[in-house]
């Protein structure tokens, strides 16, 4: 039983022509998924936090806790 | 008083105008905008001739094999036959076995190529008394 002649040329080229576009597409998908799965929610979380942020109130809370050296809590 | 003549570089314009889509061309072909692409048969004959040189030296054998292995193809049986005979002329059994190992490696995931080539080379291997890596037990790690 003699074996038929297989294809012996251009094997790597064929593989790359098949896999390279897939790799490019998957890379773009990965980048888009990271952007909308991670960075956008993160940016939104920061935005939401600071939308209602009262810097003065937070400062006074910290002051009363005595963590500053430049201003002591009211009452000392 | 001569006037200088300004003209666009002819070669520059020409190479921009003509570029051949080369991804369907055979191996080892450059994207020439001029010149013909070598056919598979011409490529094979060139390499058979290279290894058929009666007084080939060891360096040329190694150089030829390394160059051949660099191409995106598994060498044809007739090229390998010529290379194995060159090993015989050089009394280099080690290189002969190494050529078989290299060819198996070149086939990569295509497991049908190596058995086919052994089938085609069997007469040559028996004539020259070359053992395959499998027969020597050096194909396993």
XYZ file of C-alpha atoms in Angstrom:
217
model
C 0.000 0.000 0.000
C 1.946 3.031 -1.185
C 1.295 6.437 0.327
C 0.073 9.266 -1.905
C 2.191 12.360 -2.249
C 1.167 14.947 0.333
C 1.434 18.710 -0.042
C 4.968 19.682 0.906
C 5.233 23.344 -0.048
C 3.936 26.536 1.460
C 2.703 24.892 4.657
C 3.775 27.717 6.951
C 2.434 30.342 4.570
C -0.912 28.615 4.512
C -0.977 28.398 8.305
C -0.123 32.069 8.714
C -2.669 33.203 6.113
C -5.263 31.316 8.135
C -4.221 32.268 11.662
C -2.898 35.819 11.286
C -6.255 37.474 10.481
C -7.824 35.551 13.362
C -5.037 36.788 15.643
C -5.585 40.384 14.560
C -9.341 40.139 15.080
C -8.967 38.487 18.479
C -6.454 41.143 19.558
C -8.870 43.900 18.629
C -11.693 42.090 20.426
C -9.480 41.729 23.515
C -8.639 45.433 23.471
C -12.279 46.461 23.034
C -13.401 44.053 25.764
C -10.789 45.440 28.152
C -11.785 49.005 27.360
C -15.507 48.436 27.971
C -15.130 45.790 30.657
C -12.454 47.447 32.772
C -11.415 50.979 31.918
C -14.868 52.461 31.252
C -16.457 51.052 34.448
C -13.411 52.262 36.336
C -13.724 55.747 34.921
C -17.449 55.715 35.684
C -16.810 54.640 39.282
C -14.452 57.572 39.779
C -16.918 59.956 38.145
C -19.765 58.711 40.333
C -17.669 59.021 43.461
C -16.659 62.588 42.766
C -20.073 63.759 41.537
C -21.402 64.049 45.108
C -18.032 64.578 46.786
C -17.926 67.361 49.361
C -14.264 68.205 49.866
C -14.871 70.530 52.808
C -16.969 67.963 54.701
C -14.284 65.338 54.169
C -11.607 67.759 55.260
C -13.437 68.554 58.487
C -13.965 64.859 59.231
C -10.221 64.295 58.805
C -9.469 67.339 60.928
C -11.621 66.080 63.783
C -9.876 62.732 63.547
C -6.642 64.590 64.343
C -4.624 63.414 61.349
C -3.379 66.873 60.391
C -0.491 68.776 61.906
C -1.265 72.121 60.335
C -4.801 72.317 61.789
C -5.810 70.738 65.088
C -9.348 69.500 65.771
C -11.822 72.227 66.841
C -11.750 72.372 70.557
C -8.002 72.005 71.190
C 24.657 77.945 -19.993
C 22.889 74.653 -19.733
C 19.496 74.042 -18.312
C 19.231 71.191 -15.855
C 16.544 68.666 -16.770
C 14.424 67.461 -13.847
C 12.703 64.131 -14.216
C 10.992 61.745 -11.874
C 13.093 58.692 -11.093
C 11.903 56.088 -13.550
C 12.601 53.129 -11.276
C 10.760 54.693 -8.383
C 7.620 55.271 -10.396
C 7.792 51.840 -11.987
C 8.034 49.890 -8.749
C 5.082 51.771 -7.297
C 2.961 51.060 -10.335
C 3.574 47.335 -10.535
C 3.381 45.182 -7.467
C 2.553 41.539 -7.807
C 0.207 39.904 -5.307
C 2.625 37.292 -4.110
C 0.873 35.293 -1.447
C -0.174 32.607 -3.878
C 3.328 32.327 -5.360
C 5.558 29.360 -4.468
C 8.081 29.447 -1.587
C 11.376 31.371 -1.814
C 9.906 33.925 -4.207
C 10.528 37.576 -3.756
C 7.941 40.160 -4.685
C 9.822 41.298 -7.744
C 8.134 43.907 -9.843
C 10.224 42.536 -12.693
C 11.736 39.143 -13.413
C 9.996 35.801 -13.455
C 9.169 33.610 -10.473
C 11.019 30.298 -10.498
C 8.803 27.244 -10.914
C 8.811 24.390 -8.409
C 10.518 22.115 -10.932
C 13.274 24.633 -11.603
C 13.789 25.068 -7.869
C 14.023 21.310 -7.362
C 16.459 20.799 -10.257
C 18.646 23.599 -9.016
C 18.981 21.926 -5.646
C 19.462 18.427 -7.077
C 22.291 19.873 -9.170
C 23.789 21.615 -6.147
C 24.081 18.401 -4.181
C 25.158 16.389 -7.222
C 28.473 18.184 -7.493
C 30.976 15.289 -7.529
C 33.566 17.087 -5.409
C 31.123 18.820 -3.055
C 32.783 19.627 0.238
C 31.474 19.307 3.756
C 30.884 23.024 4.133
C 28.833 23.172 0.947
C 26.772 20.221 2.118
C 26.023 21.880 5.461
C 25.400 25.256 3.856
C 23.086 23.745 1.287
C 21.102 21.814 3.838
C 20.789 24.768 6.206
C 19.642 27.037 3.393
C 17.171 24.430 2.182
C 15.765 23.968 5.671
C 15.173 27.703 5.894
C 12.577 27.618 3.104
C 8.847 27.211 3.651
C 8.765 23.716 2.177
C 9.742 20.133 2.890
C 12.393 19.185 0.312
C 11.320 16.796 -2.415
C 12.528 13.205 -2.334
C 14.828 13.784 -5.283
C 16.607 16.660 -3.552
C 17.043 14.565 -0.412
C 18.298 11.656 -2.510
C 20.937 13.923 -4.028
C 21.894 15.236 -0.591
C 22.173 11.729 0.874
C 24.428 10.677 -1.998
C 26.578 13.739 -1.283
C 26.833 12.517 2.328
C 27.963 9.150 0.951
C 30.679 10.797 -1.120
C 31.805 12.663 1.976
C 31.640 9.499 4.135
C 29.306 11.418 6.448
C 26.783 9.003 7.930
C 25.971 11.410 10.754
C 24.788 14.104 8.352
C 22.728 11.587 6.431
C 20.775 10.614 9.548
C 20.555 14.271 10.566
C 19.020 15.145 7.207
C 16.256 12.630 7.881
C 15.679 14.097 11.342
C 15.548 17.605 9.896
C 13.040 16.598 7.272
C 10.773 15.040 9.870
C 10.990 18.217 11.908
C 10.244 20.417 8.896
C 6.981 18.606 8.325
C 5.815 19.872 11.727
C 2.250 18.861 12.480
C 1.775 17.255 9.049
C 2.434 13.684 10.006
C 1.854 12.233 6.550
C 4.910 13.809 4.949
C 7.748 11.948 6.690
C 6.380 8.418 6.104
C 5.813 9.329 2.469
C 9.404 10.546 2.096
C 10.789 7.435 3.792
C 8.759 5.386 1.338
C 10.222 7.301 -1.591
C 13.762 7.183 -0.224
C 13.718 3.520 0.823
C 15.692 2.325 -2.233
C 18.337 4.995 -1.640
C 18.528 4.275 2.081
C 19.051 0.547 1.465
C 21.561 1.150 -1.320
C 23.657 3.538 0.752
C 23.142 1.671 4.019
C 21.675 4.656 5.846
C 19.664 3.909 8.989
C 16.696 6.042 9.879
C 16.587 7.777 13.270
C 13.768 5.384 14.229
C 15.918 2.337 13.477
C 18.705 3.820 15.587
C 16.293 4.596 18.411
C 17.289 8.246 18.486
C 13.874 9.579 17.528
C 12.606 9.365 21.100
C 13.715 11.838 23.696
